Each structure stands twice: as structure tokens, then as C-alpha cells.
Coordinates of C-alpha atoms and ligand atoms in Angstrom, one line a residue:
X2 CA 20.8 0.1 -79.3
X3 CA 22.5 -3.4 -80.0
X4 CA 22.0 -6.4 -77.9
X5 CA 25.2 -7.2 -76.7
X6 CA 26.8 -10.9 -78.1
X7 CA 27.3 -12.9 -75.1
X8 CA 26.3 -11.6 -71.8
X9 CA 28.7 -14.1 -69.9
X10 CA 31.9 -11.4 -71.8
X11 CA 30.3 -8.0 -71.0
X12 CA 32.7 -5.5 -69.9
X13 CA 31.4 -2.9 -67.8
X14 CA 33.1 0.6 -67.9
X15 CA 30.2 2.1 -67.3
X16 CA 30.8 3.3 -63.7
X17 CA 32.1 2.1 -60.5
X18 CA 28.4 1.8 -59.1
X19 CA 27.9 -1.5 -60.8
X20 CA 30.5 -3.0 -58.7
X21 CA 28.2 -6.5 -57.2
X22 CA 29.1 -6.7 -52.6
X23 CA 31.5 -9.4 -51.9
X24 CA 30.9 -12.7 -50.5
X25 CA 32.1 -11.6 -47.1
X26 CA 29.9 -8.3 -47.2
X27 CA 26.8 -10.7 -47.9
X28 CA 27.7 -13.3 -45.2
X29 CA 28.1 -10.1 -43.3
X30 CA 24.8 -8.9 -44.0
X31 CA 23.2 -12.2 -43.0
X32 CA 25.3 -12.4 -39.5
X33 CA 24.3 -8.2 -38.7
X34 CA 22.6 -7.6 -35.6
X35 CA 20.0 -5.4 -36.1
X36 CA 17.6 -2.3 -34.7
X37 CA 15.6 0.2 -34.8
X38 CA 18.1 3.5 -36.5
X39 CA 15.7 6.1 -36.1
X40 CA 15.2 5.2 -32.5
X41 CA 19.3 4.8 -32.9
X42 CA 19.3 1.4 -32.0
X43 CA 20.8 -0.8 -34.8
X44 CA 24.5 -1.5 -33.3
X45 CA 26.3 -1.9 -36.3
X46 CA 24.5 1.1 -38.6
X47 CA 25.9 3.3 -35.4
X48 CA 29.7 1.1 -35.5
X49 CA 30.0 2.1 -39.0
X50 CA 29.1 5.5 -38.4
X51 CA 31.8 6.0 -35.1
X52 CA 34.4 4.3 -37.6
X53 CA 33.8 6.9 -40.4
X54 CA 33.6 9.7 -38.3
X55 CA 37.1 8.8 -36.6
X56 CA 38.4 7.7 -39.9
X57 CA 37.4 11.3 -41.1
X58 CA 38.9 12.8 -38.4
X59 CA 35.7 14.7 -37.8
X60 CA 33.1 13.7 -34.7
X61 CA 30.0 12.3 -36.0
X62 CA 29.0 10.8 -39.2
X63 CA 25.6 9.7 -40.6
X64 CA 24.6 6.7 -43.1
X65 CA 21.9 7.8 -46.1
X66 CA 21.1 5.5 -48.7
X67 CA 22.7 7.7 -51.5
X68 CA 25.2 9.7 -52.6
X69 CA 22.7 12.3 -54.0
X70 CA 20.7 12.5 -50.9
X71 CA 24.3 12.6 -48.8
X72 CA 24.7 15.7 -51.2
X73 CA 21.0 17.4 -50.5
X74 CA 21.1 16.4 -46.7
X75 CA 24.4 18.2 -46.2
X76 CA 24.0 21.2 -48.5
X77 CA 20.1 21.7 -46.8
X78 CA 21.8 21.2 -43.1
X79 CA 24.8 23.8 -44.1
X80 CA 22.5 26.5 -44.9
X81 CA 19.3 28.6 -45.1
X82 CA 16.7 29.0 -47.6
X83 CA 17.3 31.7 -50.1
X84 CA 21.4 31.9 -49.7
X85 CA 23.8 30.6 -52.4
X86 CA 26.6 28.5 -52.4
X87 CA 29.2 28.4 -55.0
X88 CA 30.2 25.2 -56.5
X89 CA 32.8 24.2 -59.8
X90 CA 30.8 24.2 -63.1
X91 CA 31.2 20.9 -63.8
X92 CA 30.2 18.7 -60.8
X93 CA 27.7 16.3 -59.8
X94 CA 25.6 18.3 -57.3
X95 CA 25.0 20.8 -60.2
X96 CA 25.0 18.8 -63.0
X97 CA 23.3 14.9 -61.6
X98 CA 21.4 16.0 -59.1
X99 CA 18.2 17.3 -60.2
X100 CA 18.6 20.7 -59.5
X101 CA 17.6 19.6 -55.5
X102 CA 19.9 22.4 -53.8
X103 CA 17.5 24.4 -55.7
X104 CA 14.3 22.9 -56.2
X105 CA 14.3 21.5 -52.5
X106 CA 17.2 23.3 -50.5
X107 CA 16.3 26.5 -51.4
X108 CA 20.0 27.3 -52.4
X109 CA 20.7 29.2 -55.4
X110 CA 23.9 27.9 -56.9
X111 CA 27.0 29.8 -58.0
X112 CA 28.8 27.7 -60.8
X113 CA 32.4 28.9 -61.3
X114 CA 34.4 27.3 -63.8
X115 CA 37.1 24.8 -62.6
X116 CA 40.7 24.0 -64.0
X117 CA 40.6 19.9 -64.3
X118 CA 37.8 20.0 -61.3
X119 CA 39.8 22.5 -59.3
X120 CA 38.6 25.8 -58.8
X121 CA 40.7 28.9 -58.6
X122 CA 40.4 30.1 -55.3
X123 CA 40.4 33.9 -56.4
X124 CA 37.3 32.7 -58.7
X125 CA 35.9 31.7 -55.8
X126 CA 36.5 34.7 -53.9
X127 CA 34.9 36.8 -56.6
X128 CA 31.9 34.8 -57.0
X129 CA 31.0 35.3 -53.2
X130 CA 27.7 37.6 -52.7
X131 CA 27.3 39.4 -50.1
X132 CA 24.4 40.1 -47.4
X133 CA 22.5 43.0 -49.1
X134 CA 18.7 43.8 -49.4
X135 CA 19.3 42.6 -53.1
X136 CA 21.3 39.6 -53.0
X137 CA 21.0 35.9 -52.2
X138 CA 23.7 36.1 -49.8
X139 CA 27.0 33.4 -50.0
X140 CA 27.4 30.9 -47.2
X141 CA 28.5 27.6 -48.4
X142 CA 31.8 26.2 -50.9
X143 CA 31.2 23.0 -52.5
X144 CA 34.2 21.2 -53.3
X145 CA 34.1 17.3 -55.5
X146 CA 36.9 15.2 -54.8
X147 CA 37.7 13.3 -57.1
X148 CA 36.3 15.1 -59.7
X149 CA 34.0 12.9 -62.1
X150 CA 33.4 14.8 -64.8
X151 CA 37.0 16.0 -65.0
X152 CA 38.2 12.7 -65.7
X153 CA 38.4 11.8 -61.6
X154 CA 41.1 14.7 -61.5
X155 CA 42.7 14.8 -57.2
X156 CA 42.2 18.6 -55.6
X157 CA 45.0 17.7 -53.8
X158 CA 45.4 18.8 -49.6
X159 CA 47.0 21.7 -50.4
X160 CA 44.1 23.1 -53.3
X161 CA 41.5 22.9 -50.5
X162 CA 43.7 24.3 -47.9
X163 CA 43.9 27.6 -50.3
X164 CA 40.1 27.3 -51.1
X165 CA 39.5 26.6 -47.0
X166 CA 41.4 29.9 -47.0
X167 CA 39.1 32.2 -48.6
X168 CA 36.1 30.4 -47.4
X169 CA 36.9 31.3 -43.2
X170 CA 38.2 34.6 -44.1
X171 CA 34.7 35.5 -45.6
X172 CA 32.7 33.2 -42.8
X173 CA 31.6 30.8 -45.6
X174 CA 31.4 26.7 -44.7
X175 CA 33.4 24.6 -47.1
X176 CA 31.8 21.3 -48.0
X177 CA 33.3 18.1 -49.8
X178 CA 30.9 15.6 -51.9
X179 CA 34.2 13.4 -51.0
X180 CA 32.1 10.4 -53.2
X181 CA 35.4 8.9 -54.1
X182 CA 37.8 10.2 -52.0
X183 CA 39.7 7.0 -50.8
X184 CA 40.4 7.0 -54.8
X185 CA 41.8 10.6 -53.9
X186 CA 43.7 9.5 -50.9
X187 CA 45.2 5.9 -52.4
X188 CA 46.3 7.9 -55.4
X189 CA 48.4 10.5 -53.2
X190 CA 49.2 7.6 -50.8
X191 CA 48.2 9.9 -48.3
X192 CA 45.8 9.4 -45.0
X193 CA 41.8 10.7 -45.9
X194 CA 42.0 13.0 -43.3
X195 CA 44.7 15.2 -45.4
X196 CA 41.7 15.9 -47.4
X197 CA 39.4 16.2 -44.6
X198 CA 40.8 18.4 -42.6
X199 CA 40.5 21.7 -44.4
X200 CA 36.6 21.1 -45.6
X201 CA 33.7 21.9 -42.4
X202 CA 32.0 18.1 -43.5
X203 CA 31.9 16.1 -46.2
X204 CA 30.0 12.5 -47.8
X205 CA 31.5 9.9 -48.8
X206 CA 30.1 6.6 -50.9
X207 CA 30.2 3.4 -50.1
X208 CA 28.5 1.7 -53.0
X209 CA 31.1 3.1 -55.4
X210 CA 34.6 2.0 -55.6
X211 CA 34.3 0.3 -52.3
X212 CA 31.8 -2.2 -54.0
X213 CA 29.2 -2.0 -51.2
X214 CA 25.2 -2.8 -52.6
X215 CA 23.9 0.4 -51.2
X216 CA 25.0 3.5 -48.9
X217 CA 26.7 6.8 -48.2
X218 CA 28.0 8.6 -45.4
X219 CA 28.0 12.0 -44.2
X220 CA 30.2 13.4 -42.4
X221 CA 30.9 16.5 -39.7
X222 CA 30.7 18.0 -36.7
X223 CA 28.1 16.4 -33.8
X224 CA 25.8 19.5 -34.6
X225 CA 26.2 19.3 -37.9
X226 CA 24.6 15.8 -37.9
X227 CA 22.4 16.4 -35.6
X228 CA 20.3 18.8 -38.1
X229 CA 21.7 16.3 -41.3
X230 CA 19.8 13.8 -39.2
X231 CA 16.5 15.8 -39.2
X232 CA 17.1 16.8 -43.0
X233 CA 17.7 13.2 -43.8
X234 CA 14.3 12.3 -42.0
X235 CA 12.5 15.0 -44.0
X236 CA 13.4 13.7 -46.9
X237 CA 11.9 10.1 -46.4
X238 CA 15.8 8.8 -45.4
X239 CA 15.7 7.7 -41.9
X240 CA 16.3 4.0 -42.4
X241 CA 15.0 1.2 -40.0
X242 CA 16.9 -1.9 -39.6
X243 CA 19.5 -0.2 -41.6
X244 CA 22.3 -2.3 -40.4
X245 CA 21.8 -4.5 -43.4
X246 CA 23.6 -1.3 -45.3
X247 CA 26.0 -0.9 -42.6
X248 CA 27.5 -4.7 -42.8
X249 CA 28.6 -4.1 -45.7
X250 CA 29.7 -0.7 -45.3
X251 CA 31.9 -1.8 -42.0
X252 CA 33.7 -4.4 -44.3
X253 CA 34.6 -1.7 -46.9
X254 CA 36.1 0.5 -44.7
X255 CA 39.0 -2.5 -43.4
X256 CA 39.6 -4.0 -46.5
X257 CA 38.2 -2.9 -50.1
X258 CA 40.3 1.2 -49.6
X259 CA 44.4 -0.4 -50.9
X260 CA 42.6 -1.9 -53.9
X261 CA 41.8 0.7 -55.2
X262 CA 45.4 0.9 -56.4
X263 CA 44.3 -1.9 -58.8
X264 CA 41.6 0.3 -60.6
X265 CA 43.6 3.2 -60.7
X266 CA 46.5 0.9 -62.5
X267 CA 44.2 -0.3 -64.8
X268 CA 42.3 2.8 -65.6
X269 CA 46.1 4.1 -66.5
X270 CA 46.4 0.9 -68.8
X271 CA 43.6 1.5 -71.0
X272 CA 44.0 5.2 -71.1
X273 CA 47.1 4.7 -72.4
X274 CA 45.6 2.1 -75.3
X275 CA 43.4 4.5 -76.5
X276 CA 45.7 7.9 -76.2
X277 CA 46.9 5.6 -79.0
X278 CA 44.2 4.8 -81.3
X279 CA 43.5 7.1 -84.3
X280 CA 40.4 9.2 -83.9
X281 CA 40.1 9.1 -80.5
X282 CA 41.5 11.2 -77.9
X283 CA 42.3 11.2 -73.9
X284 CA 44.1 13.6 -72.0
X285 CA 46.7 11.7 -69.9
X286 CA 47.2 14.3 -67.4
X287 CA 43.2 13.9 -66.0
X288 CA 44.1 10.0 -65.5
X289 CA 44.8 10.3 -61.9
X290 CA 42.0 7.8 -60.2
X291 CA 39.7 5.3 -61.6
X292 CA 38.1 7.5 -64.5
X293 CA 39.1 7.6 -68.2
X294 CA 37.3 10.5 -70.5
X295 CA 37.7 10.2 -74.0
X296 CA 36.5 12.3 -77.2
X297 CA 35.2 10.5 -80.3
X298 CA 35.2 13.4 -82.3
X299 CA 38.2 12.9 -84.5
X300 CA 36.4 9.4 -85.2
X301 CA 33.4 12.2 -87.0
X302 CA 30.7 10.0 -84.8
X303 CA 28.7 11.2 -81.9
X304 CA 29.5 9.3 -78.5
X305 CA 25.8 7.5 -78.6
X306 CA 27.4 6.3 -82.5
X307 CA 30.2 4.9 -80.6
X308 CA 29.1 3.4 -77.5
X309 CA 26.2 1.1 -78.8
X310 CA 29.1 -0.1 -81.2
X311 CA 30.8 -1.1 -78.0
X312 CA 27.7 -2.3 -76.4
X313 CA 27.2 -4.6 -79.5
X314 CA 30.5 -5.9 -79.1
X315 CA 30.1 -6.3 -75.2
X316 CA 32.0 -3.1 -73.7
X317 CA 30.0 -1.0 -71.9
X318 CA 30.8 2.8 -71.4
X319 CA 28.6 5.9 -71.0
X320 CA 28.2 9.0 -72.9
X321 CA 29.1 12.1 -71.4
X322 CA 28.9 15.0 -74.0
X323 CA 28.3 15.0 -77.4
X324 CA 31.5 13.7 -78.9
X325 CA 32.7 12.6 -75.0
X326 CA 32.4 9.1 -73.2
X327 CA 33.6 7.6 -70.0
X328 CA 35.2 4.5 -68.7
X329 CA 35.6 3.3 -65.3
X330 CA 37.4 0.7 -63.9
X331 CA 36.0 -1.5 -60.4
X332 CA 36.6 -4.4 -58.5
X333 CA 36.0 -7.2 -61.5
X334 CA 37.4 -5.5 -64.3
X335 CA 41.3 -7.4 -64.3
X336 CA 44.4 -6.9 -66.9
X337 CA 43.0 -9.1 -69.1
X338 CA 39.5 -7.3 -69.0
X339 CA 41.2 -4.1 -70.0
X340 CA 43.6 -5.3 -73.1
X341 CA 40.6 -7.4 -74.4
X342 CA 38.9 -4.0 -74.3
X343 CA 41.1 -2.1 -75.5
X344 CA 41.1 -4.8 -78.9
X345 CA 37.5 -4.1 -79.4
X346 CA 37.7 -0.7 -79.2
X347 CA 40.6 -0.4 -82.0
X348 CA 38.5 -2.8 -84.0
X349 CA 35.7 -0.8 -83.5
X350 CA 37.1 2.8 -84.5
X351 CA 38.8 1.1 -87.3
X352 CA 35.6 0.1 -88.9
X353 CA 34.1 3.5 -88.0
X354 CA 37.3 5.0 -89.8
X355 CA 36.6 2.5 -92.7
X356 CA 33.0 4.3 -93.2
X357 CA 31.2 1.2 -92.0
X358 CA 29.0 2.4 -89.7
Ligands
TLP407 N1 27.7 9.4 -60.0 C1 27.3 8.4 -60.9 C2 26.4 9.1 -62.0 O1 25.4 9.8 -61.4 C3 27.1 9.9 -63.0 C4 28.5 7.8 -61.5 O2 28.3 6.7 -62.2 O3 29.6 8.3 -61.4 N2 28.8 12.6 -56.3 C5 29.6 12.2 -57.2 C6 30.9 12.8 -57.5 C7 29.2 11.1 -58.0 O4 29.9 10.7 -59.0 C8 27.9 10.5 -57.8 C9 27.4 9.3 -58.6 C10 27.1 11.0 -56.7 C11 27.6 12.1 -56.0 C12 25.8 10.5 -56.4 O5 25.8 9.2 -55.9 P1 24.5 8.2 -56.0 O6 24.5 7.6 -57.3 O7 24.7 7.2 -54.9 O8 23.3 9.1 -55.7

């Protein structure tokens, strides 16, 4: 792997994770006043939490310290030991997480192959198991919205509406790892709870998109959070003077949602630099959000070839596949960030192209 020239020009596709709080989220971290949040007591860890919860449209809501342990809390508090829960083949609980639903959970997924993150809600039908002496029997739908490794593809209000569908007809709980939903929401310019209202509960990230330092948020019913909170405490999650994670996390939620619009814009912009490059290829139609997938292959270099080219050159994006790579844009990445970019990367494939590897 190159050393990149000049650290001071380093472009940073590589997610929206690496996105550094805001000078008002750290003067808001300083001013916090603080408690005990396993005793409950830290004032602003439990104003953040009433603010998602009515901003979710649900009744409680519960801050963990990650999006992956938002994922294991909620998918250990929404079932049993030994059941199954069927979630799209491609997302990040099955994929990222470590196998937890099954190594720690219990849960024996049900992967059931998505069209651009969405699942067919007939597939999903068919994929339920029933209650017999033989079978690990169905009682939880995971939904990911957006989807990441679709390319941060929408399900759109009315996709989990039809999915919501066949989950209550057959008793099941439908779930949302919602980690960027407000990208979801901004880019149907629709209220969040259009996507919340058809899913049981849901987590949602702060430290994404919303450029907080740490944090996520789960979501649901007050019984639902109630055993999340004992799930989150078995796992090592119940946080002390937490409000330090909930400053931030306050400040997201008023002002750091509209601009998304930015990163969506600008995602669009360099999608649409490299649709036209020669080698490479993007599929417009997953450019909905914040995420750009491309394929090296027509370039005849793996995606590890490719990226530490860009690294050496000072763009950084991450492999996703063998011939695939991703590119996110955040808070910090500008116009001008993008089209410089974009001139590296045509430079790049051109000397690729030009066997000069
Ligand atoms: N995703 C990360 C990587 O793990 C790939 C990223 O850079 O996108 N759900 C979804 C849909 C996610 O994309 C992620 C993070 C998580 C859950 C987990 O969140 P964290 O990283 O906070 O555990």
C-alpha cells in the first residue's frame, strides 16, 4: 500500500464514519451536564433519547455506542434463542457484523436475495419457517434502509408497507437497521416517520452522516427498550456519564439532517464523472443517497489494484468485492473535493489502461 503524497489533500471516500463532530458538538460536549445512565440519571443522554423516540414516532428509544451493537441489541431483544429471522442477502447485519445474531443471539439467519437492497415481499413470505418439531421457527424481518451495499438504494414507505404486510399476517416483527435513514428520508423529502411507521423498531446512527464522534440509537416500543436495555447491559453497553455521546447526538438531530442534501448532490456529481470514464462502471439508477459503487473490472485490475493507486495519489475509497469499490460522500467533502477527484481518478485508470501499473 502507497503512502499517500501530501496528507494536508487527502480525500476521504472511504465512508461517512470518518466524518470529525463540529465545533458546536464539542463546545456541546464540554457544556453537557452529566449522570449516572445506568442509574438513568444523565439529563441530556435521556433528552436525546425522548427526542428520537418522538422524532421516530415510536415511544422510547435507547443510546448504544454502535451501530453493530444497536443491530445485536435489537435483533437479541426481538427474539428467542434458536428462531430465525430473515434478512436481504446483502446487508450489514449478515455480512459486517460478525455473525453475532448467530454466534451471540442465537438467531439463525434467513438470507433472501434483494432487488437493489429491496426484497420481494413474496420471497419473503416463502422464506418464512414455521413452528415445527424440526424447524428453527421465523419470528423477526430485518429490513436496511438505505441499503449500503446496494449502492445506498431507498426501500421507499411504500416497499416496507408491503413487506410490514406479510410480516403481521404471519405474526412476524419487522425490524429496520435505519443506520442512514435521514439519507432515506432527505432523499424522498419525506418526514422519517414515513419510514418508521410500518417497521415494530428500528436503530438509527449518529456517527454517520450526521457527523457525531460516537453513538447509535435504538428505537421502539417502551417494552421493547426496556429488555434492549437489559440486552445492551449484557453486552458490556450500559454507558456511565454517557451524556458526553448524547451532546453531540442532540445537536445532530436540529441541525446536521437538511445537509444531507449536499452529500447526496455530490455523490450524484462524481457518479456521474465516472459513469464516464472508460473501464469503469457505475449504475446510475443505485445513486439515490450518499453512496457511489463502482466496478473496476473493465479496467482488467482487481479493486485492491485500484484503490492503493488512489491512495497514492490521495483519494481514499474502500474495496467492496473483487472487481467492486465504494465511495462516500460526508460533511467535508465540497464540489471542488469531488471534481479534483474525479481528475485523479481518470488520470489514474488512464495509466492503468496504458499498462502502467
Ligand atoms: N457500516 C460501515 C462499515 O462497516 C461497512 C460503513 O462504513 O458503511 N448498519 C449499516 C447499514 C452500516 O452501514 C453500518 C456501518 C452499521 C450498521 C454498523 O455501524 P457501526 O460501524 O457504528 O458499528
Amino acid at each position: 500500500m502507497g503512502t499517500p503524497k501530501g496528507s494536508e489533500t487527502l480525500i476521504d471516500l472511504r465512508s461517512d464514519t470518518v466524518t470529525l463532530p463540529t465545533e458546536e458538538m464539542l463546545e456541546a460536549i464540554k457544556a453537557a451536564e452529566l449522570g449516572d445512565d445506568v442509574y438513568k440519571e444523565d439529563p441530556t443522554v435521556n433528552r436525546l433519547e425522548e427526542m428520537a423516540a418522538k422524532k421516530m414516532g415510536k415511544e422510547a428509544a435507547l443510546l448504544v455506542p454502535s451501530g453493530t451493537m444497536a443491530n445485536l441489541v435489537s435483533v437479541t431483544a426481538n427474539t428467542k434463542k434458536g428462531d430465525s429471522a430473515i434478512l436481504e442477502a446483502e446487508c450489514h447485519i449478515y455480512w459486517y457484523e460478525l455473525g453475532g445474531i448467530a454466534s451471540i443471539a442465537g438467531v439463525l439467519p434467513l438470507p433472501v436475495k434483494g432487488v437493489m437492497g429491496v426484497m420481494d415481499p413474496k420471497d419473503v413470505e416463502a422464506a418464512i419457517r414455521p413452528r415445527t418439531l424440526h424447524s428453527a421457527e421465523t419470528t423477526l424481518v430485518c429490513i436496511e434502509n438505505t441499503h449500503n451495499r446496494a449502492g445506498g438504494t431507498v426501500v421507499t414507505p411504500r416497499q416496507i408497507e408491503a413487506i410490514s404486510k406479510v410480516a403481521r399476517d404471519h405474526g412476524l416483527r419487522l425490524y429496520m437497521d435505519g443506520a442512514r435513514i435521514f439519507n432515506a428520508a432527505v432523499a424522498l423529502k419525506v418526514d422519517v416517520r414515513e419510514f418508521t411507521r410500518h417497521v415494530d423498531n428500528l436503530m438509527f446512527c449518529l456517527s454517520k452522516g450526521l457527523s457525531c464522534p460516537i453513538g447509535s440509537v435504538v428505537v421502539g416500543t417502551e417494552e421493547f427498550i426496556e429488555k434492549a436495555k437489559r440486552v445492551r447491559k449484557t453486552l458490556g453497553g450500559g454507558m456511565r456519564q454517557a451524556g458526553i455521546i448524547a451532546a453531540p447526538g442532540i445537536i445532530a438531530l436540529e441541525k446536521m439532517i437538511n445537509r444531507l442534501e449536499d452529500d447526496h448532490r455530490n455523490a450524484r456529481l462524481l457518479a456521474e464523472g465516472l459513469a464516464v470514464i472508460d473501464g469503469i462502471s457505475v449504475n446510475l439508477k443505485t445513486v439515490q443517497t450518499n453512496i457511489v459503487m463502482l466496478d473496476v473490472d473493465g479496467l482488467g485490475v482487481e479493486a485492491e489494484v485500484f484503490v492503493d493507486k488512489l491512495r497514492e495519489r490521495g483519494v481514499l475509497a474502500l474495496k467492496v468485492g473483487k472487481t467492486r469499490v465504494r465511495m462516500v460522500t460526508h460533511r467535508g467533502i465540497e464540489k471542488e473535493d469531488i471534481e479534483k477527484a474525479l481528475n485523479i481518478i481518470e488520470d489514474v485508470a488512464k495509466e492503468i489502461r496504458n499498462g502502467n501499473l
